Each structure stands twice: as structure tokens, then as C-alpha cells.
PDB file of C-alpha atoms and ligand atoms in Angstrom:
ATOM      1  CA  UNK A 119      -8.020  41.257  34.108  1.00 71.00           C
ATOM      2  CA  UNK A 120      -6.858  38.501  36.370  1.00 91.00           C
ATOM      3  CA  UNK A 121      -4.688  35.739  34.820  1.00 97.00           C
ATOM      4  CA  UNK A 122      -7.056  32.923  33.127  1.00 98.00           C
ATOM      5  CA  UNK A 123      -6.160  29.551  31.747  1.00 98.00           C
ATOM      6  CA  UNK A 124      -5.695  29.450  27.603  1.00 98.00           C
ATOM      7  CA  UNK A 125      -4.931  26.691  25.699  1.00 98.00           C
ATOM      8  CA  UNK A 126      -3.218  27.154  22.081  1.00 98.00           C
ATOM      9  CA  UNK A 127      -3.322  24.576  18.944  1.00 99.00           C
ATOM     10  CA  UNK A 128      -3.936  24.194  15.260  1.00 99.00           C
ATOM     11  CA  UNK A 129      -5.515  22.657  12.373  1.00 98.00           C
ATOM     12  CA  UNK A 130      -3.305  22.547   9.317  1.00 98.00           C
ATOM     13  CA  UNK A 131      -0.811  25.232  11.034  1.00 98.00           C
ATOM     14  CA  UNK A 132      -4.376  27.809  11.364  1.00 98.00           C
ATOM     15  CA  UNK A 133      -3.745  28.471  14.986  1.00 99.00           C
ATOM     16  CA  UNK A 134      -5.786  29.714  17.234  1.00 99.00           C
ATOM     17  CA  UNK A 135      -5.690  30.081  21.451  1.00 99.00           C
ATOM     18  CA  UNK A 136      -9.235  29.044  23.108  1.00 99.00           C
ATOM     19  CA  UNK A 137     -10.280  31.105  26.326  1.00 98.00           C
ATOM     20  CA  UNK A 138     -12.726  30.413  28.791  1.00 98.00           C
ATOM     21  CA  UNK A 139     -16.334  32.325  28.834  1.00 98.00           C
ATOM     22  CA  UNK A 140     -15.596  34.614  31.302  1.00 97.00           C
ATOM     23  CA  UNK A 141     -12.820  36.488  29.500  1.00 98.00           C
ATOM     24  CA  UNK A 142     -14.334  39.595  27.538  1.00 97.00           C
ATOM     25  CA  UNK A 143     -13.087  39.785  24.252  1.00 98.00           C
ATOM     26  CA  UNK A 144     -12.118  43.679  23.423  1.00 98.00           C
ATOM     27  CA  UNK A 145     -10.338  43.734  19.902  1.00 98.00           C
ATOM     28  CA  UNK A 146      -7.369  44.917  21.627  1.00 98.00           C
ATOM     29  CA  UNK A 147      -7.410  41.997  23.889  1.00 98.00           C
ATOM     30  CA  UNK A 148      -7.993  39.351  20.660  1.00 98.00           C
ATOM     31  CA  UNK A 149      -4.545  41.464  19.233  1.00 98.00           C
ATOM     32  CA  UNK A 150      -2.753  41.190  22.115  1.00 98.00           C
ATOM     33  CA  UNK A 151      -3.548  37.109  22.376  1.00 98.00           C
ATOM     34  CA  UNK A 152      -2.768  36.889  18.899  1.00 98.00           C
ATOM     35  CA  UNK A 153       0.497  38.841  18.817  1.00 98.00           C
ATOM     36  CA  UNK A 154       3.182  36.564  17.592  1.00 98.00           C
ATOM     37  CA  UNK A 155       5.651  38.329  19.866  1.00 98.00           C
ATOM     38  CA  UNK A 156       4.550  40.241  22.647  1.00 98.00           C
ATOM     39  CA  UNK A 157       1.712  37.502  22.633  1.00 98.00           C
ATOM     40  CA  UNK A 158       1.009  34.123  22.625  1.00 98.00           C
ATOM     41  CA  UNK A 159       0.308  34.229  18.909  1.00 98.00           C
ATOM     42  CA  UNK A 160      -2.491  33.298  16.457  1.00 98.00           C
ATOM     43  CA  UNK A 161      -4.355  33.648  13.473  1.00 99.00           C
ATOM     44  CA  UNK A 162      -7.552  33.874  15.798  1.00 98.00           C
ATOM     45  CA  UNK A 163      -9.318  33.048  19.182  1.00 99.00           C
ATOM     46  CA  UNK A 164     -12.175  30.780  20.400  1.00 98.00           C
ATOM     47  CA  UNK A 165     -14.372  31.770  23.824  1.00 98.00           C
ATOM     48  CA  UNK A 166     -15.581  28.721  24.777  1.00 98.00           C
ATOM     49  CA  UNK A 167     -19.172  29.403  25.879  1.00 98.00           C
ATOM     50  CA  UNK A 168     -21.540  27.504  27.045  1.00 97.00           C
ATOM     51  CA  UNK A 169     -25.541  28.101  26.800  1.00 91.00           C
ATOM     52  CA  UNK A 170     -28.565  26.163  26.467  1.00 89.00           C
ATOM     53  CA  UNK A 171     -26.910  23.414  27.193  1.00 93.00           C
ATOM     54  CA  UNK A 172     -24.404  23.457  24.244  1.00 97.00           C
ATOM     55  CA  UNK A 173     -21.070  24.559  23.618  1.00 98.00           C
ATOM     56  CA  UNK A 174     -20.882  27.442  21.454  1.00 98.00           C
ATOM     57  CA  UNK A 175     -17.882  28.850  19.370  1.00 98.00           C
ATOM     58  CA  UNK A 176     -17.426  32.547  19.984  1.00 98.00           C
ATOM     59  CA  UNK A 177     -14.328  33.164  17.186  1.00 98.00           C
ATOM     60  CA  UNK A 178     -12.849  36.258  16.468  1.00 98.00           C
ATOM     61  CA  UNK A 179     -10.239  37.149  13.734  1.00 98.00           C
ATOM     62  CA  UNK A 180      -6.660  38.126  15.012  1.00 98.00           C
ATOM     63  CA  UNK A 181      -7.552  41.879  14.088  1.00 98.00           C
ATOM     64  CA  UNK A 182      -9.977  41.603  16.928  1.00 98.00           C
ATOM     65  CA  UNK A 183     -13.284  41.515  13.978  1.00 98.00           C
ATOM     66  CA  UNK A 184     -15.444  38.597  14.462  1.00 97.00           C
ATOM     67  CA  UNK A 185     -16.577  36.063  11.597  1.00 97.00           C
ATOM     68  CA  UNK A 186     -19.923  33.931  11.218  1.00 96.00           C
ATOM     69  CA  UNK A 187     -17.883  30.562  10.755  1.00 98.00           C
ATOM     70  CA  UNK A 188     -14.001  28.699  11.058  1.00 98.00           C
ATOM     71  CA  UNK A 189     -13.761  25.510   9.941  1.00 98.00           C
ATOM     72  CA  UNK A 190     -10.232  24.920  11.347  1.00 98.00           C
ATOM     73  CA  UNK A 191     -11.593  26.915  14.606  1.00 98.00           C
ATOM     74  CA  UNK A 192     -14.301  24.579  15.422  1.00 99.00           C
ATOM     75  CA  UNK A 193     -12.450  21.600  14.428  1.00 99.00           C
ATOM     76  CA  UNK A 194      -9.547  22.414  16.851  1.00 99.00           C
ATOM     77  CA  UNK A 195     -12.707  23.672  19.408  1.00 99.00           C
ATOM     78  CA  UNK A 196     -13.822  20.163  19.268  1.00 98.00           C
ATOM     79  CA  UNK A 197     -10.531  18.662  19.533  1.00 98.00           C
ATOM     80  CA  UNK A 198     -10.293  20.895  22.919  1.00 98.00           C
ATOM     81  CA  UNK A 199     -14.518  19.962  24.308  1.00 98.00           C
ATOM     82  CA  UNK A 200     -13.565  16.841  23.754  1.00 98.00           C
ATOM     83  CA  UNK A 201      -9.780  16.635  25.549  1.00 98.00           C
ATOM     84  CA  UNK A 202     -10.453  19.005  28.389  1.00 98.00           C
ATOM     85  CA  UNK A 203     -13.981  19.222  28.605  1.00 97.00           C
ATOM     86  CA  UNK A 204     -15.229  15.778  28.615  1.00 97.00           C
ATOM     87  CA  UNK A 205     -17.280  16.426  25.266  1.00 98.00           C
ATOM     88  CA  UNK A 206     -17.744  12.901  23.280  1.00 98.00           C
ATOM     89  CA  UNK A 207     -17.813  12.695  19.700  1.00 98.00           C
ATOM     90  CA  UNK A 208     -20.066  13.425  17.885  1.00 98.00           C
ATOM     91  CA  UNK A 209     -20.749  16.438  18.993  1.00 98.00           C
ATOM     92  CA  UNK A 210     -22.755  19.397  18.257  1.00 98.00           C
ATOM     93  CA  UNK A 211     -21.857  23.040  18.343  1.00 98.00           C
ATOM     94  CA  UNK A 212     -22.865  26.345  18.010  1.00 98.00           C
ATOM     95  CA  UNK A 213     -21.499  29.300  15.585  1.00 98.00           C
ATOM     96  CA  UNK A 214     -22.614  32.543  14.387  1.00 98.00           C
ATOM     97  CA  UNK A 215     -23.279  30.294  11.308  1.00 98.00           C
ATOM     98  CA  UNK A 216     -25.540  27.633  13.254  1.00 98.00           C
ATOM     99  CA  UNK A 217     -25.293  24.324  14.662  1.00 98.00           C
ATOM    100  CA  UNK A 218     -22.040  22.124  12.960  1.00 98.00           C
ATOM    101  CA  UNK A 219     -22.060  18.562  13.925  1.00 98.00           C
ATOM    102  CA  UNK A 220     -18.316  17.540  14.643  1.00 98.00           C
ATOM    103  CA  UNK A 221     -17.144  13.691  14.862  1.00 98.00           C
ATOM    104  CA  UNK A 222     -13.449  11.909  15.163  1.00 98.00           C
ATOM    105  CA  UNK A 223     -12.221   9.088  13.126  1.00 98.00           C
ATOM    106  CA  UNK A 224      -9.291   6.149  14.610  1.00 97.00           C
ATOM    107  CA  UNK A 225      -6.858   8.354  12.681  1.00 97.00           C
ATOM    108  CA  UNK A 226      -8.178  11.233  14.890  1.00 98.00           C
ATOM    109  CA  UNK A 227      -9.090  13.082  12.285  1.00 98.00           C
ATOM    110  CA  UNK A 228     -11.609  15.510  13.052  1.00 99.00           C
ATOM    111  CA  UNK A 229     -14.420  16.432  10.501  1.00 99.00           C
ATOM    112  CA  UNK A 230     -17.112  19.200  10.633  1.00 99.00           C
ATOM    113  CA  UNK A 231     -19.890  19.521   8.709  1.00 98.00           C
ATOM    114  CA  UNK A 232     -19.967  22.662   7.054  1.00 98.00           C
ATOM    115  CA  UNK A 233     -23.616  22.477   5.521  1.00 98.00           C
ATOM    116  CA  UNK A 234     -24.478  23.671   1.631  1.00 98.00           C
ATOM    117  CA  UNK A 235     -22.128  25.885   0.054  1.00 98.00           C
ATOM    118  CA  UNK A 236     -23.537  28.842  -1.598  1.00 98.00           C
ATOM    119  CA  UNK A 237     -21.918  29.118  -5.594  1.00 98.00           C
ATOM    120  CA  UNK A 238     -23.057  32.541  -6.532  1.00 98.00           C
ATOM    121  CA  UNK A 239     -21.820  34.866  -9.124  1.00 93.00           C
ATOM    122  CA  UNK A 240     -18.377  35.814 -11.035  1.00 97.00           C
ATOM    123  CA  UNK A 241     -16.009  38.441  -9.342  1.00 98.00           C
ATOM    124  CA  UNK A 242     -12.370  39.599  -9.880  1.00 98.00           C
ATOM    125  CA  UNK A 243      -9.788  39.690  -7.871  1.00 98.00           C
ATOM    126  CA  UNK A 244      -6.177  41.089  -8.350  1.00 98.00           C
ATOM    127  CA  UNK A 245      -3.288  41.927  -6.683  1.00 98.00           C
ATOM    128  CA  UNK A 246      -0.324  44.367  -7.878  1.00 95.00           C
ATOM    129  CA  UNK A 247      -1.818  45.227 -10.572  1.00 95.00           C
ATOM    130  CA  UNK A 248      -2.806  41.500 -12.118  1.00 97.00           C
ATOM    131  CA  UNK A 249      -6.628  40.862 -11.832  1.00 98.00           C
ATOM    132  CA  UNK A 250      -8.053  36.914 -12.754  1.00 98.00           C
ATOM    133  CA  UNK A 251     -11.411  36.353 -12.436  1.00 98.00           C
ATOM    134  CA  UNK A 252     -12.647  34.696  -8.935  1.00 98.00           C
ATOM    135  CA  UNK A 253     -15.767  32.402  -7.913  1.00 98.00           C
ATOM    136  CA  UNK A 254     -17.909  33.851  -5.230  1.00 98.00           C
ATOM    137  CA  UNK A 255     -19.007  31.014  -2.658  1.00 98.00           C
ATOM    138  CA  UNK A 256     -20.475  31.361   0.896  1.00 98.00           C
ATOM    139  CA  UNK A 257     -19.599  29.051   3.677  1.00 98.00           C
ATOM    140  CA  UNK A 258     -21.214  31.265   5.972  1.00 98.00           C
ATOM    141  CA  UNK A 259     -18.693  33.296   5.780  1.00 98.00           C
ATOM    142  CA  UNK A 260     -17.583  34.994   2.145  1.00 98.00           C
ATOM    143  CA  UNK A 261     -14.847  33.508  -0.205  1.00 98.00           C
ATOM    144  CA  UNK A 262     -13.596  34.534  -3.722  1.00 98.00           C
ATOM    145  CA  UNK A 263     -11.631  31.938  -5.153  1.00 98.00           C
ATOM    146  CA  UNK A 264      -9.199  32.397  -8.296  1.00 98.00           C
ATOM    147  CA  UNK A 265      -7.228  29.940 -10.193  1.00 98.00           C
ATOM    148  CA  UNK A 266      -3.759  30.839 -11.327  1.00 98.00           C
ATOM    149  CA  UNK A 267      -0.823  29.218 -12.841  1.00 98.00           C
ATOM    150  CA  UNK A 268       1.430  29.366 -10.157  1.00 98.00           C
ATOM    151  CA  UNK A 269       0.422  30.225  -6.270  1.00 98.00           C
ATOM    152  CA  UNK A 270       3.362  32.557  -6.633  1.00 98.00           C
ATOM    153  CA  UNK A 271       1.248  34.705  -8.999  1.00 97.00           C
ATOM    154  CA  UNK A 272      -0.316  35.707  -5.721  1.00 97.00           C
ATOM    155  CA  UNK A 273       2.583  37.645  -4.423  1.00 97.00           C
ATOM    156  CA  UNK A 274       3.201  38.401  -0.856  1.00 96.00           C
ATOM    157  CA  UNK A 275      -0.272  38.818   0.452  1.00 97.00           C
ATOM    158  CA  UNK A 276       0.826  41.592   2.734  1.00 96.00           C
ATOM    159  CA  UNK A 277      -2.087  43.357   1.906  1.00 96.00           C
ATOM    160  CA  UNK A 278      -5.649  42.514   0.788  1.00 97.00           C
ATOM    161  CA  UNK A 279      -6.077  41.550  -2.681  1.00 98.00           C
ATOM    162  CA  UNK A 280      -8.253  43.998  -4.600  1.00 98.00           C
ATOM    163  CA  UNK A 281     -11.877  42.730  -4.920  1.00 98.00           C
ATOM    164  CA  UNK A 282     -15.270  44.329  -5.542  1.00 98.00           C
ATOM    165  CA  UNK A 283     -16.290  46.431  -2.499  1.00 98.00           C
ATOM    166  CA  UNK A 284     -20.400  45.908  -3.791  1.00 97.00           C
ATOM    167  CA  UNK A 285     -20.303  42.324  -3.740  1.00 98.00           C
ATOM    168  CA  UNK A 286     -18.054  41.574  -0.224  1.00 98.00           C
ATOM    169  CA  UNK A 287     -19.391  44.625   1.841  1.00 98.00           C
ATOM    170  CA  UNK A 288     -17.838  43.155   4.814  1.00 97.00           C
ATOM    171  CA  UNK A 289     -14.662  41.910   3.225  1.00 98.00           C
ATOM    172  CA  UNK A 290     -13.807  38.407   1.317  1.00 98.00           C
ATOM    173  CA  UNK A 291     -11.178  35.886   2.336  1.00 98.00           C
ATOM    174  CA  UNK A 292      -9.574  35.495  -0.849  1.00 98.00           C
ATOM    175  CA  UNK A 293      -8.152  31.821  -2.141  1.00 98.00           C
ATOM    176  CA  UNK A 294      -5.231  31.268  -5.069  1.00 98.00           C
ATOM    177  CA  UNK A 295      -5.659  27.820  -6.406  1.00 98.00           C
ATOM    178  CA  UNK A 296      -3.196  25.467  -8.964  1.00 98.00           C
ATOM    179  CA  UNK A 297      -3.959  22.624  -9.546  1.00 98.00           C
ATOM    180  CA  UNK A 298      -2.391  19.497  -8.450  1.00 98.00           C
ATOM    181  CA  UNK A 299      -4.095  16.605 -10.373  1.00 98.00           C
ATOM    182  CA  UNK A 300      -7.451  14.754 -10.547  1.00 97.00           C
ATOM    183  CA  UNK A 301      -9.765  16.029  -7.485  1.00 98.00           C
ATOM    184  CA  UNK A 302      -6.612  17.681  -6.063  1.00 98.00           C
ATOM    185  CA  UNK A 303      -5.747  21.116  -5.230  1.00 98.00           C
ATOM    186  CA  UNK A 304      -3.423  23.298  -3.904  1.00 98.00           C
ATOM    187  CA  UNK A 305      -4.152  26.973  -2.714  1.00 98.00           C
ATOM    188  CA  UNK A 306      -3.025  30.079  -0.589  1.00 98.00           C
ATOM    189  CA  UNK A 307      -5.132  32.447   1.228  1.00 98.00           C
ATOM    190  CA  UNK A 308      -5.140  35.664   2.417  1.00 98.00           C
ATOM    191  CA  UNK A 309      -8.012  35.325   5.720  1.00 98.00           C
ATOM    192  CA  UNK A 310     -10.272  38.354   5.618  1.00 98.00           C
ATOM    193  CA  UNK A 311      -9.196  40.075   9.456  1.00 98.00           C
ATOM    194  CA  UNK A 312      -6.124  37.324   9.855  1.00 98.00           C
ATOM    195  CA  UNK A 313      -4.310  38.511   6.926  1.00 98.00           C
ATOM    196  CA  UNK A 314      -2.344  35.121   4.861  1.00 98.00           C
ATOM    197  CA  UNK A 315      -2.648  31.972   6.694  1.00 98.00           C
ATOM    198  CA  UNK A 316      -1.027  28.738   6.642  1.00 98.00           C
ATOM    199  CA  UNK A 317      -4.684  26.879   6.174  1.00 98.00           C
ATOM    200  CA  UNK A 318      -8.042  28.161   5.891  1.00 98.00           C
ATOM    201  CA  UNK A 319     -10.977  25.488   6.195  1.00 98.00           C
ATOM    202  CA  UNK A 320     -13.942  27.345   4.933  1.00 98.00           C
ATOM    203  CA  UNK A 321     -11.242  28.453   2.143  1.00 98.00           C
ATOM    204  CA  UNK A 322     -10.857  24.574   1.689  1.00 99.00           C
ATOM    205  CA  UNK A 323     -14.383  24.382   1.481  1.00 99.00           C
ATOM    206  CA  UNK A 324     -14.894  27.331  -1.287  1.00 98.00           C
ATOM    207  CA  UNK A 325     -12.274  26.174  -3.401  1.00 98.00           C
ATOM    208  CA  UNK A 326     -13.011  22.511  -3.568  1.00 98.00           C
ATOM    209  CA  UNK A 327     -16.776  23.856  -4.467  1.00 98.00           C
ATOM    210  CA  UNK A 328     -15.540  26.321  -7.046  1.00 98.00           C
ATOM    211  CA  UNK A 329     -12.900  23.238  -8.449  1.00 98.00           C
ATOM    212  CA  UNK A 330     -15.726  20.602  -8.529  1.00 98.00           C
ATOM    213  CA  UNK A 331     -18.171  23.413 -10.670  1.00 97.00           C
ATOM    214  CA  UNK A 332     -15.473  24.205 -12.647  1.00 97.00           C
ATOM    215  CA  UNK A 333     -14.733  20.074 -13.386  1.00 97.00           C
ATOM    216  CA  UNK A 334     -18.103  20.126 -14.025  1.00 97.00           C
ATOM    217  CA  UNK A 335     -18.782  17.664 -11.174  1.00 97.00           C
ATOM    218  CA  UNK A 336     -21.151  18.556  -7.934  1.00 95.00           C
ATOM    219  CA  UNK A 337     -22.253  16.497  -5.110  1.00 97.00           C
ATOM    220  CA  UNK A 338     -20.785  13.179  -4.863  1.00 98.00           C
ATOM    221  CA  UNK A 339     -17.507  13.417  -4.821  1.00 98.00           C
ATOM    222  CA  UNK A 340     -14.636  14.383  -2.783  1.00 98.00           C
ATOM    223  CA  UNK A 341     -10.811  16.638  -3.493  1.00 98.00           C
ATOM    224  CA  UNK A 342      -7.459  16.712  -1.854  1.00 98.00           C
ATOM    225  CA  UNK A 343      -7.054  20.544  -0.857  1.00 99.00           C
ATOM    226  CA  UNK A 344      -3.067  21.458  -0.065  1.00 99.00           C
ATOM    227  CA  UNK A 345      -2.707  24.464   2.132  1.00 98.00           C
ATOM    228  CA  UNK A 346       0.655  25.657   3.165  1.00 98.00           C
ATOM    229  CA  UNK A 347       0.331  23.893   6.597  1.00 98.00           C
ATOM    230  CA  UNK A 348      -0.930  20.450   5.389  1.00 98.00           C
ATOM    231  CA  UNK A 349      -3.396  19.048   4.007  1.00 98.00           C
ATOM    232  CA  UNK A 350      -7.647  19.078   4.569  1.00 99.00           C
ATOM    233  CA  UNK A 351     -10.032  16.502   2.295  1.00 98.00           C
ATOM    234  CA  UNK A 352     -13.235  17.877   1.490  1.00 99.00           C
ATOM    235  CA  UNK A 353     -16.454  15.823   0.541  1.00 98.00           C
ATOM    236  CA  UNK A 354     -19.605  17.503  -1.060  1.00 98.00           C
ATOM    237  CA  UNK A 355     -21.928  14.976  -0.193  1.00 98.00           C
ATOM    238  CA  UNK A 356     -24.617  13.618  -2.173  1.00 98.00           C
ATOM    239  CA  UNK A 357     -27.507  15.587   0.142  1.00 97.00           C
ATOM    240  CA  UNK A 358     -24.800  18.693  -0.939  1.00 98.00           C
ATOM    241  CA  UNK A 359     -23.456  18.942   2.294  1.00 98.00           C
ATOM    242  CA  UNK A 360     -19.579  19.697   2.324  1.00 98.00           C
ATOM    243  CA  UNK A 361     -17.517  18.134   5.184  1.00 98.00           C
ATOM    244  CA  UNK A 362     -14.077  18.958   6.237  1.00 99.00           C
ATOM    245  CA  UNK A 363     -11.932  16.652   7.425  1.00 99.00           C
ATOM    246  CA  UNK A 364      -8.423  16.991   8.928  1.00 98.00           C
ATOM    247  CA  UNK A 365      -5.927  17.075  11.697  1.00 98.00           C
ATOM    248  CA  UNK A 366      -6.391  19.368  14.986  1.00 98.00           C
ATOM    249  CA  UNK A 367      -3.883  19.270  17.586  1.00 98.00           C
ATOM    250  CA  UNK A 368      -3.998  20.991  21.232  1.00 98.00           C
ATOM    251  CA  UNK A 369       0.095  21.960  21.345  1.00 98.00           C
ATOM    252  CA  UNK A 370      -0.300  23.912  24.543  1.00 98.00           C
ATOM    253  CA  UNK A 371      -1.856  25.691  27.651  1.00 98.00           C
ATOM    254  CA  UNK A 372      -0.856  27.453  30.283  1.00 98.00           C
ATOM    255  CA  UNK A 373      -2.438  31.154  32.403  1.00 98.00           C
ATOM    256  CA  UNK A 374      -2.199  34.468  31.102  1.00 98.00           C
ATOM    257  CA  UNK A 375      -3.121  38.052  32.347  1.00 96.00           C
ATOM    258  CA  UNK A 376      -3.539  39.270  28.497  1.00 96.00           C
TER     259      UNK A 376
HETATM  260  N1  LIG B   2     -11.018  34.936   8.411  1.00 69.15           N
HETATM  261  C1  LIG B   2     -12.332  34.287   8.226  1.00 69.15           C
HETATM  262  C2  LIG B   2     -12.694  33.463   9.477  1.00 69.15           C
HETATM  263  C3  LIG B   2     -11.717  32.332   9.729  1.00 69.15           C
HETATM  264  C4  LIG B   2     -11.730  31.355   8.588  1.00 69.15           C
HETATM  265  C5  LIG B   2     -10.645  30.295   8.610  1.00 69.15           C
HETATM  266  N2  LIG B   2      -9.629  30.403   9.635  1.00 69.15           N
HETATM  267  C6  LIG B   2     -11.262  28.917   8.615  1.00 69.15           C
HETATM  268  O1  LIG B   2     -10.624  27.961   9.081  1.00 69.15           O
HETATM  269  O2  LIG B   2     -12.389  28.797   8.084  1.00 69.15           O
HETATM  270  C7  LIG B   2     -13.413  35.338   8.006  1.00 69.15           C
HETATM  271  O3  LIG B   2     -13.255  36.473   8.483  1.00 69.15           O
HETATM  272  O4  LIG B   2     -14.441  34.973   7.402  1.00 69.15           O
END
């Protein structure tokens, strides 16, 4: 392909480049972007489409596999409608996971609303030989999160932790939460297709879900969720919507014959 514009940036070090419509996403071409070396590097990329008459969020994982939703993706997405393509806030856009609803605060913080978190059943998770048992939530995309002593426990994350193949036919991203103090959390993850990122914000989403169950709280409140690269708040709401809010920062652009 001919060179074509990219821009690069992050939310909570989860980085991502964003490419315009017209550039066909082949898996090898999503590894090659993504490449941290030979490329411009990323956990992921964005195609920005547009159709009936909305922006639309085409994301793919940096293996080149796509996912239904990104919460740092479409925050940075909407960080990028709204500096390069004229988008105002609030905006709406689309995902494989529906319509989210994006606005900006003075801090310019950006927050997405995720919609209602699915709690569903028990699982186990384990790696090198460890197991714990995990909470199964659905942002739209699947999420086992465990809670361990120490985020060390976790290991290196090379690889994928062991989960059940029956419940996550498609694979999990799995989250390792401590915990830091009242409504506040800390947690790794290793990114189904991305492998361990600095930030995850549907992980964000599934952990502060599985914390508030297990605090025996619900809708109506709100955690502090650390991640590696920062920090995200999450609010369930009282109509048990969960919002994510946090930074997202365009750090680059430039042309590229990837
Ligand atoms: N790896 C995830 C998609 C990206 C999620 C993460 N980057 C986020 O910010 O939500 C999956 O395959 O479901």
C-alpha cells in the first residue's frame, strides 16, 4: 500500500496507532503497526470509519484478532475525532459492542460509558502452576478477574494464564488485583490478543465490578483502579451503568507505508 497518515497515543500507557478508513487491516498489517521495533508500536489499532453518519471504532488487538470493545481505544479515539476531526464532545460512537457515548471534563479527562456490566459465574485462573479463583464479568468483551496478595503472584505474564477453555471460548483478558484501600485498587493484566499491558479499561471496568460485589456494594458508588501506566476511576452508576474516566493523549502522527 501507499504511505497513509497514522497518528499514535495512549490512555494510561494502553497505546494504540489510529488509521484512516481506507487502510485494510490484514493481521499481518495490525503486527507490523504494532511492532515495537520494526514498527511504530502498540498494544492495538483503531480504523477510523465513518458510516451512517457516525464515527465508528474498528479496533483490532496487536496479534492482528479483533475485539467487541476498548475502553482505553475509544477513549483515545475520541480524544483523536475530537482533535483532528472536528468531533465535539459529547460524542457518540460506534463499536462492535454498540453505541458508547464519550464526553471531556476541564481536566480533559475523557470518560466513556461502558453500559451494564455482566457479573456471571466463578472461574479459576492460574499461572505456573498457582490457580486462585477468578470472577467472570462481560464488558462486551470477556474478563476473569482474581485477587491475590501481591500483583507479583502473577508472574511474568509472558504467556496466557491458564483459564477454563468452556467458559472463555474465544479467550479471556485476565486481571490480578491487590488491594489498595477503601474503593481502591490496583491490578495487572494480561490483554487477551495484546498479551500484558500497561492499562486495560474494560479490565478497569471488570475489576472495579468484581471489587464492588465482593465489598458487597453495587451501583452507586465509584473505585480508584491503579494500572501500571496510571490511574482510571470507575463509577457504577445508580441506573448500573459503569463509566470510565481517565487521561488520553495524542503523542504523535506522522505517514507510513506499513
Ligand atoms: N484485548 C481486549 C481488547 C482491548 C481491551 C483493552 N485494551 C481496553 O482498554 O479495554 C480483548 O481482546 O477483549
Amino acid at each position: 500500500m501507499a504511505e497513509y497518515s497514522f497518528h499514535k497515543g495512549h490512555g494510561t500507557e494502553n497505546d494504540f496507532v489510529i488509521v484512516p478508513a481506507e487502510v485494510e487491516l490484514s493481521p499481518e498489517r495490525v503486527r507490523a503497526l504494532c511492532d515495537r521495533r520494526a514498527g511504530i508500536g502498540g498494544d492495538g489499532v483503531i480504523r477510523a470509519v465513518r458510516e451512517d453518519g457516525r464515527w465508528f471504532m474498528d479496533y483490532r488487538n496487536s496479534d492482528g484478532s479483533t475485539s467487541e470493545m476498548c475502553g482505553n481505544g475509544i477513549r483515545l479515539f475520541a480524544r483523536y475525532l475530537h482533535e483532528v476531526e472536528g468531533e465535539p464532545f459529547p460524542m457518540d460512537v460506534g463499536s462492535r459492542d454498540g453505541v458508547k457515548t464519550l464526553t471531556c471534563d476541564d481536566e480533559g479527562l475523557v470518560t466513556v460509558d461502558m453500559g451494564v456490566p455482566r457479573v456471571l459465574d466463578q472461574t479459576v485462573v492460574g499461572v505456573d502452576g498457582r490457580s486462585w479463583p477468578a470472577t467472570h464479568v462481560d464488558m462486551g468483551n470477556p474478563h476473569a478477574v482474581a485477587f491475590v496478595d501481591d500483583l507479583a503472584d502473577a508472574g511474568t505474564l509472558l504467556d496466557p494464564p491458564d483459564h477454563d477453555a468452556g467458559t472463555y471460548p474465544e479467550g479471556v483478558n485476565v486481571e490480578f488485583v491487590v488491594r489498595r484501600g477503601e474503593r481502591h485498587v490496583a491490578m495487572r493484566v494480561h490483554e487477551r490478543g495484546s498479551g500484558e499491558t500497561r492499562s486495560c479499561g474494560t479490565g478497569a471496568c471488570a475489576v472495579m465490578v468484581a471489587a464492588a460485589v465482593a465489598d458487597g456494594l453495587g451501583p452507586g458508588t465509584a473505585y480508584r483502579v491503579d494500572v501500571p501506566g496510571g490511574t482510571l476511576t470507575v463509577t457504577w452508576t445508580t441506573d448500573e451503568r459503569v463509566l470510565l474516566t481517565g487521561p488520553a493523549v495524542i503523542v504523535a502522527r506522522g505517514t507510513t507505508s506499513l
